[in-house]
Short mmCIF file of N, CA, C and O in Angstrom, two decimals:
data_model
loop_
_atom_site.label_atom_id
_atom_site.label_comp_id
_atom_site.label_asym_id
_atom_site.label_seq_id
_atom_site.Cartn_x
_atom_site.Cartn_y
_atom_site.Cartn_z
N MET A 1 65.31 -13.08 -9.23
CA MET A 1 65.09 -13.33 -10.64
C MET A 1 63.59 -13.25 -10.92
O MET A 1 62.79 -13.84 -10.22
N LYS A 2 63.21 -12.56 -11.96
CA LYS A 2 61.82 -12.38 -12.32
C LYS A 2 61.28 -13.67 -12.96
O LYS A 2 61.93 -14.27 -13.81
N ALA A 3 60.07 -14.07 -12.55
CA ALA A 3 59.45 -15.26 -13.12
C ALA A 3 59.09 -15.00 -14.58
O ALA A 3 58.63 -13.93 -14.94
N ILE A 4 59.31 -16.00 -15.40
CA ILE A 4 58.99 -15.91 -16.82
C ILE A 4 57.64 -16.57 -17.04
O ILE A 4 57.45 -17.73 -16.67
N ALA A 5 56.72 -15.84 -17.64
CA ALA A 5 55.41 -16.39 -17.94
C ALA A 5 55.51 -17.24 -19.20
O ALA A 5 55.93 -16.75 -20.25
N PRO A 6 55.15 -18.52 -19.12
CA PRO A 6 55.19 -19.35 -20.32
C PRO A 6 54.10 -18.96 -21.31
O PRO A 6 53.04 -18.48 -20.92
N THR A 7 54.38 -19.18 -22.58
CA THR A 7 53.38 -18.98 -23.62
C THR A 7 52.34 -20.10 -23.49
O THR A 7 52.54 -21.06 -22.74
N ALA A 8 51.26 -20.01 -24.26
CA ALA A 8 50.23 -21.05 -24.22
C ALA A 8 50.81 -22.41 -24.61
O ALA A 8 50.53 -23.42 -23.95
N ALA A 9 51.64 -22.45 -25.64
CA ALA A 9 52.25 -23.72 -26.07
C ALA A 9 53.19 -24.26 -25.00
O ALA A 9 53.21 -25.47 -24.71
N GLU A 10 53.96 -23.37 -24.39
CA GLU A 10 54.88 -23.78 -23.32
C GLU A 10 54.12 -24.29 -22.11
O GLU A 10 54.52 -25.28 -21.48
N LEU A 11 53.02 -23.65 -21.78
CA LEU A 11 52.21 -24.08 -20.64
C LEU A 11 51.63 -25.47 -20.89
O LEU A 11 51.60 -26.30 -19.98
N THR A 12 51.22 -25.74 -22.10
CA THR A 12 50.71 -27.07 -22.44
C THR A 12 51.78 -28.13 -22.21
O THR A 12 51.51 -29.19 -21.65
N ILE A 13 52.99 -27.84 -22.62
CA ILE A 13 54.10 -28.77 -22.42
C ILE A 13 54.43 -28.90 -20.94
O ILE A 13 54.66 -30.01 -20.44
N LEU A 14 54.45 -27.78 -20.22
CA LEU A 14 54.71 -27.85 -18.78
C LEU A 14 53.68 -28.71 -18.07
O LEU A 14 54.02 -29.49 -17.18
N ARG A 15 52.43 -28.61 -18.47
CA ARG A 15 51.37 -29.41 -17.84
C ARG A 15 51.64 -30.90 -18.03
O ARG A 15 51.42 -31.70 -17.13
N VAL A 16 52.15 -31.26 -19.19
CA VAL A 16 52.51 -32.67 -19.45
C VAL A 16 53.66 -33.07 -18.52
O VAL A 16 53.62 -34.13 -17.88
N LEU A 17 54.68 -32.23 -18.44
CA LEU A 17 55.84 -32.56 -17.60
C LEU A 17 55.48 -32.59 -16.12
O LEU A 17 56.01 -33.42 -15.37
N TRP A 18 54.60 -31.69 -15.67
CA TRP A 18 54.17 -31.72 -14.27
C TRP A 18 53.42 -33.01 -13.97
O TRP A 18 53.56 -33.59 -12.91
N ARG A 19 52.62 -33.47 -14.92
CA ARG A 19 51.81 -34.67 -14.70
C ARG A 19 52.63 -35.95 -14.85
O ARG A 19 52.55 -36.86 -14.04
N ARG A 20 53.44 -36.02 -15.91
CA ARG A 20 54.18 -37.25 -16.24
C ARG A 20 55.55 -37.33 -15.59
O ARG A 20 56.10 -38.42 -15.44
N GLY A 21 56.13 -36.18 -15.29
CA GLY A 21 57.51 -36.17 -14.83
C GLY A 21 58.44 -36.09 -16.04
O GLY A 21 58.00 -35.86 -17.18
N PRO A 22 59.74 -36.26 -15.81
CA PRO A 22 60.72 -36.14 -16.90
C PRO A 22 60.34 -37.01 -18.10
O PRO A 22 59.93 -38.16 -17.94
N SER A 23 60.45 -36.41 -19.29
CA SER A 23 59.99 -37.08 -20.51
C SER A 23 60.86 -36.68 -21.69
O SER A 23 61.48 -35.62 -21.69
N THR A 24 60.85 -37.53 -22.69
CA THR A 24 61.55 -37.20 -23.94
C THR A 24 60.68 -36.25 -24.77
O THR A 24 59.48 -36.13 -24.54
N VAL A 25 61.31 -35.63 -25.75
CA VAL A 25 60.56 -34.77 -26.67
C VAL A 25 59.50 -35.61 -27.38
O VAL A 25 58.36 -35.17 -27.56
N ARG A 26 59.85 -36.83 -27.76
CA ARG A 26 58.91 -37.71 -28.46
C ARG A 26 57.68 -37.98 -27.58
O ARG A 26 56.55 -37.91 -28.07
N ASP A 27 57.89 -38.27 -26.29
CA ASP A 27 56.77 -38.52 -25.38
C ASP A 27 55.85 -37.31 -25.31
O ASP A 27 54.63 -37.45 -25.39
N VAL A 28 56.43 -36.14 -25.14
CA VAL A 28 55.65 -34.91 -25.03
C VAL A 28 54.93 -34.63 -26.34
O VAL A 28 53.73 -34.32 -26.37
N HIS A 29 55.66 -34.77 -27.45
CA HIS A 29 55.06 -34.52 -28.76
C HIS A 29 53.85 -35.42 -28.99
O HIS A 29 52.80 -34.97 -29.46
N GLU A 30 53.98 -36.70 -28.69
CA GLU A 30 52.87 -37.63 -28.91
C GLU A 30 51.67 -37.30 -28.05
O GLU A 30 50.53 -37.46 -28.48
N GLU A 31 51.90 -36.82 -26.83
CA GLU A 31 50.78 -36.49 -25.96
C GLU A 31 50.11 -35.18 -26.36
O GLU A 31 48.89 -35.06 -26.30
N VAL A 32 50.90 -34.20 -26.76
CA VAL A 32 50.35 -32.88 -27.04
C VAL A 32 49.88 -32.74 -28.49
O VAL A 32 48.82 -32.16 -28.75
N TYR A 33 50.65 -33.25 -29.43
CA TYR A 33 50.40 -32.95 -30.83
C TYR A 33 50.03 -34.16 -31.69
O TYR A 33 49.99 -34.06 -32.91
N ALA A 34 49.75 -35.31 -31.09
CA ALA A 34 49.48 -36.53 -31.86
C ALA A 34 48.36 -36.37 -32.87
O ALA A 34 48.43 -36.89 -33.99
N GLU A 35 47.32 -35.65 -32.51
CA GLU A 35 46.15 -35.51 -33.38
C GLU A 35 46.20 -34.25 -34.26
O GLU A 35 45.18 -33.88 -34.85
N THR A 36 47.33 -33.61 -34.31
CA THR A 36 47.46 -32.39 -35.12
C THR A 36 48.50 -32.60 -36.20
O THR A 36 49.16 -33.64 -36.27
N GLY A 37 48.67 -31.63 -37.03
CA GLY A 37 49.68 -31.69 -38.08
C GLY A 37 51.02 -31.14 -37.64
O GLY A 37 51.93 -31.01 -38.44
N THR A 38 51.15 -30.82 -36.37
CA THR A 38 52.40 -30.25 -35.85
C THR A 38 53.50 -31.30 -35.87
O THR A 38 53.31 -32.41 -35.36
N GLY A 39 54.63 -30.94 -36.42
CA GLY A 39 55.74 -31.87 -36.54
C GLY A 39 56.59 -31.97 -35.28
O GLY A 39 56.58 -31.08 -34.42
N TYR A 40 57.32 -33.06 -35.19
CA TYR A 40 58.22 -33.32 -34.07
C TYR A 40 59.22 -32.18 -33.89
O TYR A 40 59.50 -31.77 -32.75
N THR A 41 59.74 -31.64 -34.98
CA THR A 41 60.76 -30.59 -34.86
C THR A 41 60.19 -29.32 -34.23
O THR A 41 60.91 -28.59 -33.57
N SER A 42 58.89 -29.09 -34.41
CA SER A 42 58.25 -27.94 -33.74
C SER A 42 58.25 -28.14 -32.23
O SER A 42 58.54 -27.21 -31.47
N SER A 43 57.93 -29.35 -31.80
CA SER A 43 57.96 -29.66 -30.37
C SER A 43 59.37 -29.49 -29.82
O SER A 43 59.57 -28.92 -28.75
N LEU A 44 60.34 -30.01 -30.55
CA LEU A 44 61.73 -29.90 -30.15
C LEU A 44 62.14 -28.43 -30.00
O LEU A 44 62.77 -28.05 -29.00
N LYS A 45 61.79 -27.61 -30.97
CA LYS A 45 62.16 -26.19 -30.93
C LYS A 45 61.52 -25.48 -29.74
O LYS A 45 62.19 -24.69 -29.04
N ILE A 46 60.25 -25.76 -29.47
CA ILE A 46 59.58 -25.14 -28.32
C ILE A 46 60.30 -25.54 -27.04
O ILE A 46 60.58 -24.70 -26.17
N MET A 47 60.64 -26.81 -26.91
CA MET A 47 61.30 -27.27 -25.69
C MET A 47 62.72 -26.72 -25.57
O MET A 47 63.18 -26.43 -24.46
N GLN A 48 63.41 -26.54 -26.68
CA GLN A 48 64.73 -25.90 -26.64
C GLN A 48 64.60 -24.44 -26.20
O GLN A 48 65.43 -23.96 -25.42
N ASN A 49 63.58 -23.75 -26.68
CA ASN A 49 63.33 -22.37 -26.24
C ASN A 49 63.01 -22.33 -24.76
O ASN A 49 63.44 -21.43 -24.04
N MET A 50 62.22 -23.31 -24.30
CA MET A 50 61.88 -23.39 -22.87
C MET A 50 63.14 -23.62 -22.03
O MET A 50 63.27 -23.06 -20.94
N LEU A 51 64.07 -24.41 -22.54
CA LEU A 51 65.34 -24.64 -21.86
C LEU A 51 66.12 -23.33 -21.74
O LEU A 51 66.63 -23.00 -20.66
N ALA A 52 66.16 -22.57 -22.81
CA ALA A 52 66.87 -21.28 -22.82
C ALA A 52 66.24 -20.30 -21.83
O ALA A 52 66.94 -19.48 -21.24
N LYS A 53 64.93 -20.37 -21.67
CA LYS A 53 64.21 -19.48 -20.75
C LYS A 53 64.30 -19.94 -19.29
O LYS A 53 63.89 -19.22 -18.39
N GLY A 54 64.76 -21.17 -19.08
CA GLY A 54 64.83 -21.70 -17.73
C GLY A 54 63.54 -22.35 -17.25
O GLY A 54 63.38 -22.60 -16.05
N LEU A 55 62.63 -22.63 -18.17
CA LEU A 55 61.37 -23.27 -17.79
C LEU A 55 61.50 -24.78 -17.64
O LEU A 55 60.72 -25.41 -16.93
N VAL A 56 62.48 -25.37 -18.33
CA VAL A 56 62.74 -26.81 -18.24
C VAL A 56 64.24 -27.04 -18.08
O VAL A 56 65.05 -26.16 -18.36
N THR A 57 64.56 -28.24 -17.65
CA THR A 57 65.95 -28.69 -17.62
C THR A 57 66.07 -29.85 -18.60
O THR A 57 65.07 -30.45 -18.99
N ARG A 58 67.31 -30.19 -18.96
CA ARG A 58 67.53 -31.30 -19.89
C ARG A 58 68.66 -32.16 -19.38
O ARG A 58 69.76 -31.67 -19.10
N ALA A 59 68.39 -33.46 -19.27
CA ALA A 59 69.42 -34.43 -18.91
C ALA A 59 69.85 -35.14 -20.18
O ALA A 59 69.02 -35.55 -20.99
N GLU A 60 71.14 -35.27 -20.33
CA GLU A 60 71.68 -35.88 -21.55
C GLU A 60 72.38 -37.20 -21.23
O GLU A 60 73.41 -37.53 -21.80
N ASP A 61 71.79 -37.97 -20.32
CA ASP A 61 72.42 -39.21 -19.86
C ASP A 61 72.42 -40.30 -20.92
O ASP A 61 73.38 -41.02 -21.08
N ALA A 62 71.33 -40.44 -21.61
CA ALA A 62 71.20 -41.53 -22.58
C ALA A 62 71.26 -40.98 -23.99
O ALA A 62 71.67 -39.84 -24.22
N ARG A 63 70.85 -41.80 -24.94
CA ARG A 63 70.82 -41.35 -26.34
C ARG A 63 69.79 -40.26 -26.55
O ARG A 63 69.92 -39.45 -27.45
N GLN A 64 68.76 -40.26 -25.72
CA GLN A 64 67.70 -39.26 -25.84
C GLN A 64 67.85 -38.22 -24.73
O GLN A 64 68.26 -38.55 -23.64
N HIS A 65 67.45 -37.00 -25.05
CA HIS A 65 67.44 -35.96 -24.03
C HIS A 65 66.13 -36.08 -23.25
O HIS A 65 65.06 -36.23 -23.84
N ILE A 66 66.26 -35.98 -21.95
CA ILE A 66 65.10 -36.06 -21.07
C ILE A 66 64.86 -34.67 -20.50
O ILE A 66 65.74 -34.10 -19.85
N TYR A 67 63.67 -34.14 -20.73
CA TYR A 67 63.31 -32.82 -20.24
C TYR A 67 62.45 -32.94 -19.00
O TYR A 67 61.63 -33.85 -18.89
N ALA A 68 62.64 -32.02 -18.07
CA ALA A 68 61.84 -31.95 -16.85
C ALA A 68 61.48 -30.49 -16.58
O ALA A 68 62.21 -29.58 -16.96
N ALA A 69 60.35 -30.30 -15.94
CA ALA A 69 59.94 -28.94 -15.58
C ALA A 69 60.94 -28.37 -14.59
O ALA A 69 61.31 -29.02 -13.61
N ALA A 70 61.39 -27.15 -14.84
CA ALA A 70 62.31 -26.47 -13.92
C ALA A 70 61.55 -25.50 -13.03
O ALA A 70 62.13 -24.91 -12.12
N VAL A 71 60.27 -25.33 -13.30
CA VAL A 71 59.42 -24.44 -12.51
C VAL A 71 58.29 -25.28 -11.92
O VAL A 71 57.83 -26.24 -12.54
N SER A 72 57.86 -24.91 -10.74
CA SER A 72 56.79 -25.63 -10.07
C SER A 72 55.43 -25.17 -10.58
O SER A 72 55.26 -24.01 -10.99
N GLU A 73 54.47 -26.07 -10.51
CA GLU A 73 53.15 -25.79 -11.07
C GLU A 73 52.43 -24.66 -10.36
O GLU A 73 52.00 -23.69 -11.00
N ARG A 74 52.28 -24.75 -9.06
CA ARG A 74 51.48 -23.75 -8.34
C ARG A 74 52.03 -22.33 -8.49
O ARG A 74 51.30 -21.42 -8.85
N PRO A 75 53.33 -22.10 -8.24
CA PRO A 75 53.84 -20.73 -8.41
C PRO A 75 53.72 -20.22 -9.85
O PRO A 75 53.45 -19.04 -10.07
N THR A 76 53.90 -21.10 -10.82
CA THR A 76 53.79 -20.70 -12.22
C THR A 76 52.37 -20.28 -12.54
O THR A 76 52.14 -19.22 -13.15
N LEU A 77 51.40 -21.09 -12.13
CA LEU A 77 50.00 -20.76 -12.39
C LEU A 77 49.58 -19.52 -11.61
O LEU A 77 48.84 -18.68 -12.12
N ASN A 78 50.06 -19.40 -10.37
CA ASN A 78 49.75 -18.19 -9.59
C ASN A 78 50.29 -16.94 -10.27
O ASN A 78 49.63 -15.90 -10.28
N HIS A 79 51.47 -17.03 -10.82
CA HIS A 79 52.08 -15.91 -11.54
C HIS A 79 51.22 -15.51 -12.74
O HIS A 79 50.97 -14.32 -12.97
N LEU A 80 50.77 -16.51 -13.49
CA LEU A 80 49.92 -16.24 -14.66
C LEU A 80 48.60 -15.60 -14.24
O LEU A 80 48.17 -14.60 -14.82
N VAL A 81 47.96 -16.17 -13.22
CA VAL A 81 46.67 -15.65 -12.76
C VAL A 81 46.82 -14.24 -12.21
O VAL A 81 45.99 -13.36 -12.47
N SER A 82 47.88 -13.99 -11.46
CA SER A 82 48.12 -12.64 -10.94
C SER A 82 48.26 -11.63 -12.07
O SER A 82 47.74 -10.51 -11.98
N GLY A 83 48.94 -12.03 -13.13
CA GLY A 83 49.08 -11.14 -14.28
C GLY A 83 47.74 -10.84 -14.93
O GLY A 83 47.45 -9.70 -15.28
N TRP A 84 46.90 -11.88 -15.07
CA TRP A 84 45.56 -11.67 -15.64
C TRP A 84 44.72 -10.78 -14.73
O TRP A 84 44.01 -9.90 -15.20
N MET A 85 44.81 -11.02 -13.42
CA MET A 85 44.04 -10.19 -12.48
C MET A 85 44.44 -8.73 -12.62
O MET A 85 43.59 -7.86 -12.65
N ASP A 86 45.74 -8.48 -12.68
CA ASP A 86 46.23 -7.10 -12.77
C ASP A 86 45.86 -6.45 -14.10
O ASP A 86 45.40 -5.31 -14.12
N SER A 87 46.05 -7.18 -15.19
CA SER A 87 45.86 -6.56 -16.50
C SER A 87 44.41 -6.50 -16.95
O SER A 87 44.01 -5.54 -17.61
N ALA A 88 43.61 -7.49 -16.61
CA ALA A 88 42.25 -7.54 -17.14
C ALA A 88 41.17 -7.26 -16.10
O ALA A 88 40.05 -6.92 -16.47
N PHE A 89 41.51 -7.37 -14.81
CA PHE A 89 40.47 -7.27 -13.78
C PHE A 89 40.84 -6.29 -12.67
O PHE A 89 40.35 -6.40 -11.55
N ASP A 90 41.70 -5.34 -12.98
CA ASP A 90 42.10 -4.31 -12.02
C ASP A 90 42.52 -4.88 -10.66
O ASP A 90 42.23 -4.29 -9.62
N GLY A 91 43.16 -6.03 -10.69
CA GLY A 91 43.66 -6.64 -9.46
C GLY A 91 42.61 -7.35 -8.63
O GLY A 91 42.91 -7.80 -7.53
N SER A 92 41.40 -7.49 -9.12
CA SER A 92 40.31 -8.08 -8.34
C SER A 92 40.19 -9.59 -8.58
O SER A 92 39.85 -10.04 -9.67
N SER A 93 40.45 -10.36 -7.52
CA SER A 93 40.26 -11.80 -7.63
C SER A 93 38.78 -12.15 -7.77
O SER A 93 38.42 -13.10 -8.45
N LEU A 94 37.91 -11.36 -7.17
CA LEU A 94 36.48 -11.59 -7.30
C LEU A 94 36.04 -11.42 -8.76
O LEU A 94 35.32 -12.27 -9.30
N ALA A 95 36.49 -10.35 -9.40
CA ALA A 95 36.12 -10.12 -10.80
C ALA A 95 36.62 -11.25 -11.69
O ALA A 95 35.90 -11.71 -12.59
N LEU A 96 37.84 -11.73 -11.43
CA LEU A 96 38.39 -12.84 -12.21
C LEU A 96 37.56 -14.10 -12.00
O LEU A 96 37.19 -14.78 -12.96
N ALA A 97 37.25 -14.41 -10.74
CA ALA A 97 36.46 -15.61 -10.43
C ALA A 97 35.07 -15.53 -11.05
O ALA A 97 34.59 -16.51 -11.64
N MET A 98 34.43 -14.39 -10.95
CA MET A 98 33.09 -14.22 -11.51
C MET A 98 33.12 -14.39 -13.03
O MET A 98 32.23 -15.03 -13.60
N GLN A 99 34.12 -13.84 -13.67
CA GLN A 99 34.25 -13.98 -15.12
C GLN A 99 34.48 -15.43 -15.51
O GLN A 99 33.89 -15.93 -16.46
N ALA A 100 35.34 -16.12 -14.76
CA ALA A 100 35.62 -17.52 -15.05
C ALA A 100 34.36 -18.37 -14.90
O ALA A 100 34.08 -19.24 -15.72
N LEU A 101 33.58 -18.10 -13.87
CA LEU A 101 32.34 -18.85 -13.65
C LEU A 101 31.28 -18.52 -14.69
O LEU A 101 30.43 -19.36 -15.01
N ASP A 102 31.33 -17.32 -15.23
CA ASP A 102 30.37 -16.91 -16.26
C ASP A 102 30.77 -17.41 -17.65
O ASP A 102 29.91 -17.58 -18.51
N ALA A 103 32.04 -17.65 -17.86
CA ALA A 103 32.55 -17.99 -19.19
C ALA A 103 32.13 -19.38 -19.66
O ALA A 103 31.93 -19.60 -20.85
N ARG A 104 32.02 -20.32 -18.72
CA ARG A 104 31.68 -21.70 -19.06
C ARG A 104 30.77 -22.28 -17.99
O ARG A 104 30.85 -21.89 -16.83
N PRO A 105 29.94 -23.24 -18.38
CA PRO A 105 29.09 -23.90 -17.37
C PRO A 105 29.95 -24.59 -16.31
O PRO A 105 31.05 -25.08 -16.60
N VAL A 106 29.45 -24.61 -15.09
CA VAL A 106 30.16 -25.24 -13.98
C VAL A 106 29.52 -26.59 -13.71
O VAL A 106 28.30 -26.67 -13.50
N ALA A 107 30.32 -27.65 -13.70
CA ALA A 107 29.83 -29.00 -13.41
C ALA A 107 29.43 -29.09 -11.94
O ALA A 107 29.96 -28.35 -11.09
N ALA A 108 28.52 -29.98 -11.63
CA ALA A 108 28.01 -30.13 -10.27
C ALA A 108 29.13 -30.44 -9.28
O ALA A 108 29.15 -29.89 -8.17
N ASP A 109 30.06 -31.30 -9.66
CA ASP A 109 31.16 -31.64 -8.74
C ASP A 109 32.08 -30.44 -8.51
O ASP A 109 32.57 -30.24 -7.40
N GLU A 110 32.28 -29.62 -9.53
CA GLU A 110 33.09 -28.42 -9.37
C GLU A 110 32.38 -27.40 -8.49
O GLU A 110 33.01 -26.72 -7.68
N LEU A 111 31.06 -27.29 -8.64
CA LEU A 111 30.28 -26.39 -7.80
C LEU A 111 30.37 -26.82 -6.33
O LEU A 111 30.53 -25.98 -5.44
N ALA A 112 30.33 -28.11 -6.09
CA ALA A 112 30.47 -28.62 -4.72
C ALA A 112 31.85 -28.28 -4.16
O ALA A 112 31.98 -27.91 -2.98
N GLN A 113 32.87 -28.39 -4.97
CA GLN A 113 34.23 -28.04 -4.54
C GLN A 113 34.33 -26.55 -4.23
O GLN A 113 34.98 -26.16 -3.25
N LEU A 114 33.68 -25.72 -5.05
CA LEU A 114 33.68 -24.27 -4.81
C LEU A 114 32.98 -23.95 -3.49
O LEU A 114 33.47 -23.13 -2.71
N LYS A 115 31.86 -24.59 -3.23
CA LYS A 115 31.13 -24.36 -1.98
C LYS A 115 31.98 -24.76 -0.77
O LYS A 115 32.02 -24.04 0.23
N ALA A 116 32.67 -25.88 -0.88
CA ALA A 116 33.54 -26.33 0.22
C ALA A 116 34.68 -25.34 0.44
O ALA A 116 35.04 -25.04 1.58
N LEU A 117 35.24 -24.81 -0.64
CA LEU A 117 36.32 -23.83 -0.53
C LEU A 117 35.82 -22.55 0.13
O LEU A 117 36.49 -21.98 0.99
N ILE A 118 34.62 -22.11 -0.25
CA ILE A 118 34.05 -20.89 0.35
C ILE A 118 33.84 -21.09 1.84
O ILE A 118 34.17 -20.21 2.65
N LYS A 119 33.33 -22.25 2.23
CA LYS A 119 33.14 -22.52 3.67
C LYS A 119 34.48 -22.49 4.41
O LYS A 119 34.58 -21.94 5.50
N LYS A 120 35.50 -23.07 3.81
CA LYS A 120 36.83 -23.07 4.43
C LYS A 120 37.36 -21.65 4.56
O LYS A 120 37.92 -21.26 5.60
N LEU A 121 37.20 -20.84 3.50
CA LEU A 121 37.65 -19.45 3.54
C LEU A 121 36.89 -18.65 4.57
O LEU A 121 37.46 -17.78 5.25
N GLU A 122 35.60 -18.90 4.70
CA GLU A 122 34.78 -18.18 5.70
C GLU A 122 35.25 -18.46 7.12
O GLU A 122 35.25 -17.59 7.96
N LYS A 123 35.67 -19.69 7.39
CA LYS A 123 36.18 -20.05 8.72
C LYS A 123 37.47 -19.29 9.03
O LYS A 123 37.71 -18.91 10.17
N ASN A 124 38.28 -19.06 8.02
CA ASN A 124 39.56 -18.35 8.21
C ASN A 124 39.38 -16.86 8.38
O ASN A 124 40.26 -16.19 8.89
N VAL A 125 38.25 -16.31 7.93
CA VAL A 125 37.98 -14.88 8.02
C VAL A 125 37.55 -14.48 9.44
O VAL A 125 37.84 -13.39 9.91
N SER A 126 36.84 -15.36 10.09
CA SER A 126 36.28 -15.06 11.42
C SER A 126 37.30 -14.62 12.34
O SER A 126 38.04 -14.23 12.85
#
């Protein structure tokens, strides 16, 4: 079965479900859209579409429907990044990484994490 790439709105909801675990539409709506004019029914419709796509599951045990991510975080994000690498960077992970580092300032702690990752990768290359 081919992986389905979530839209930006779907990815935002998936990130909430990955972090919080199974949640009601109300819980997700309050976390994602509390400070916006987006209505509850918009959140509900997005999550119903995600259910149809197989991105989430829904348990109907109680009065409220509980939604959970049906896709894992790492494979989903890897699928998205691979698509960006192929379409925008001719398949080059280096070009993608360089663009990402150029697009926004890098915090000192993130730079330290990048350096540690490079050292780890260098050990595996030898």
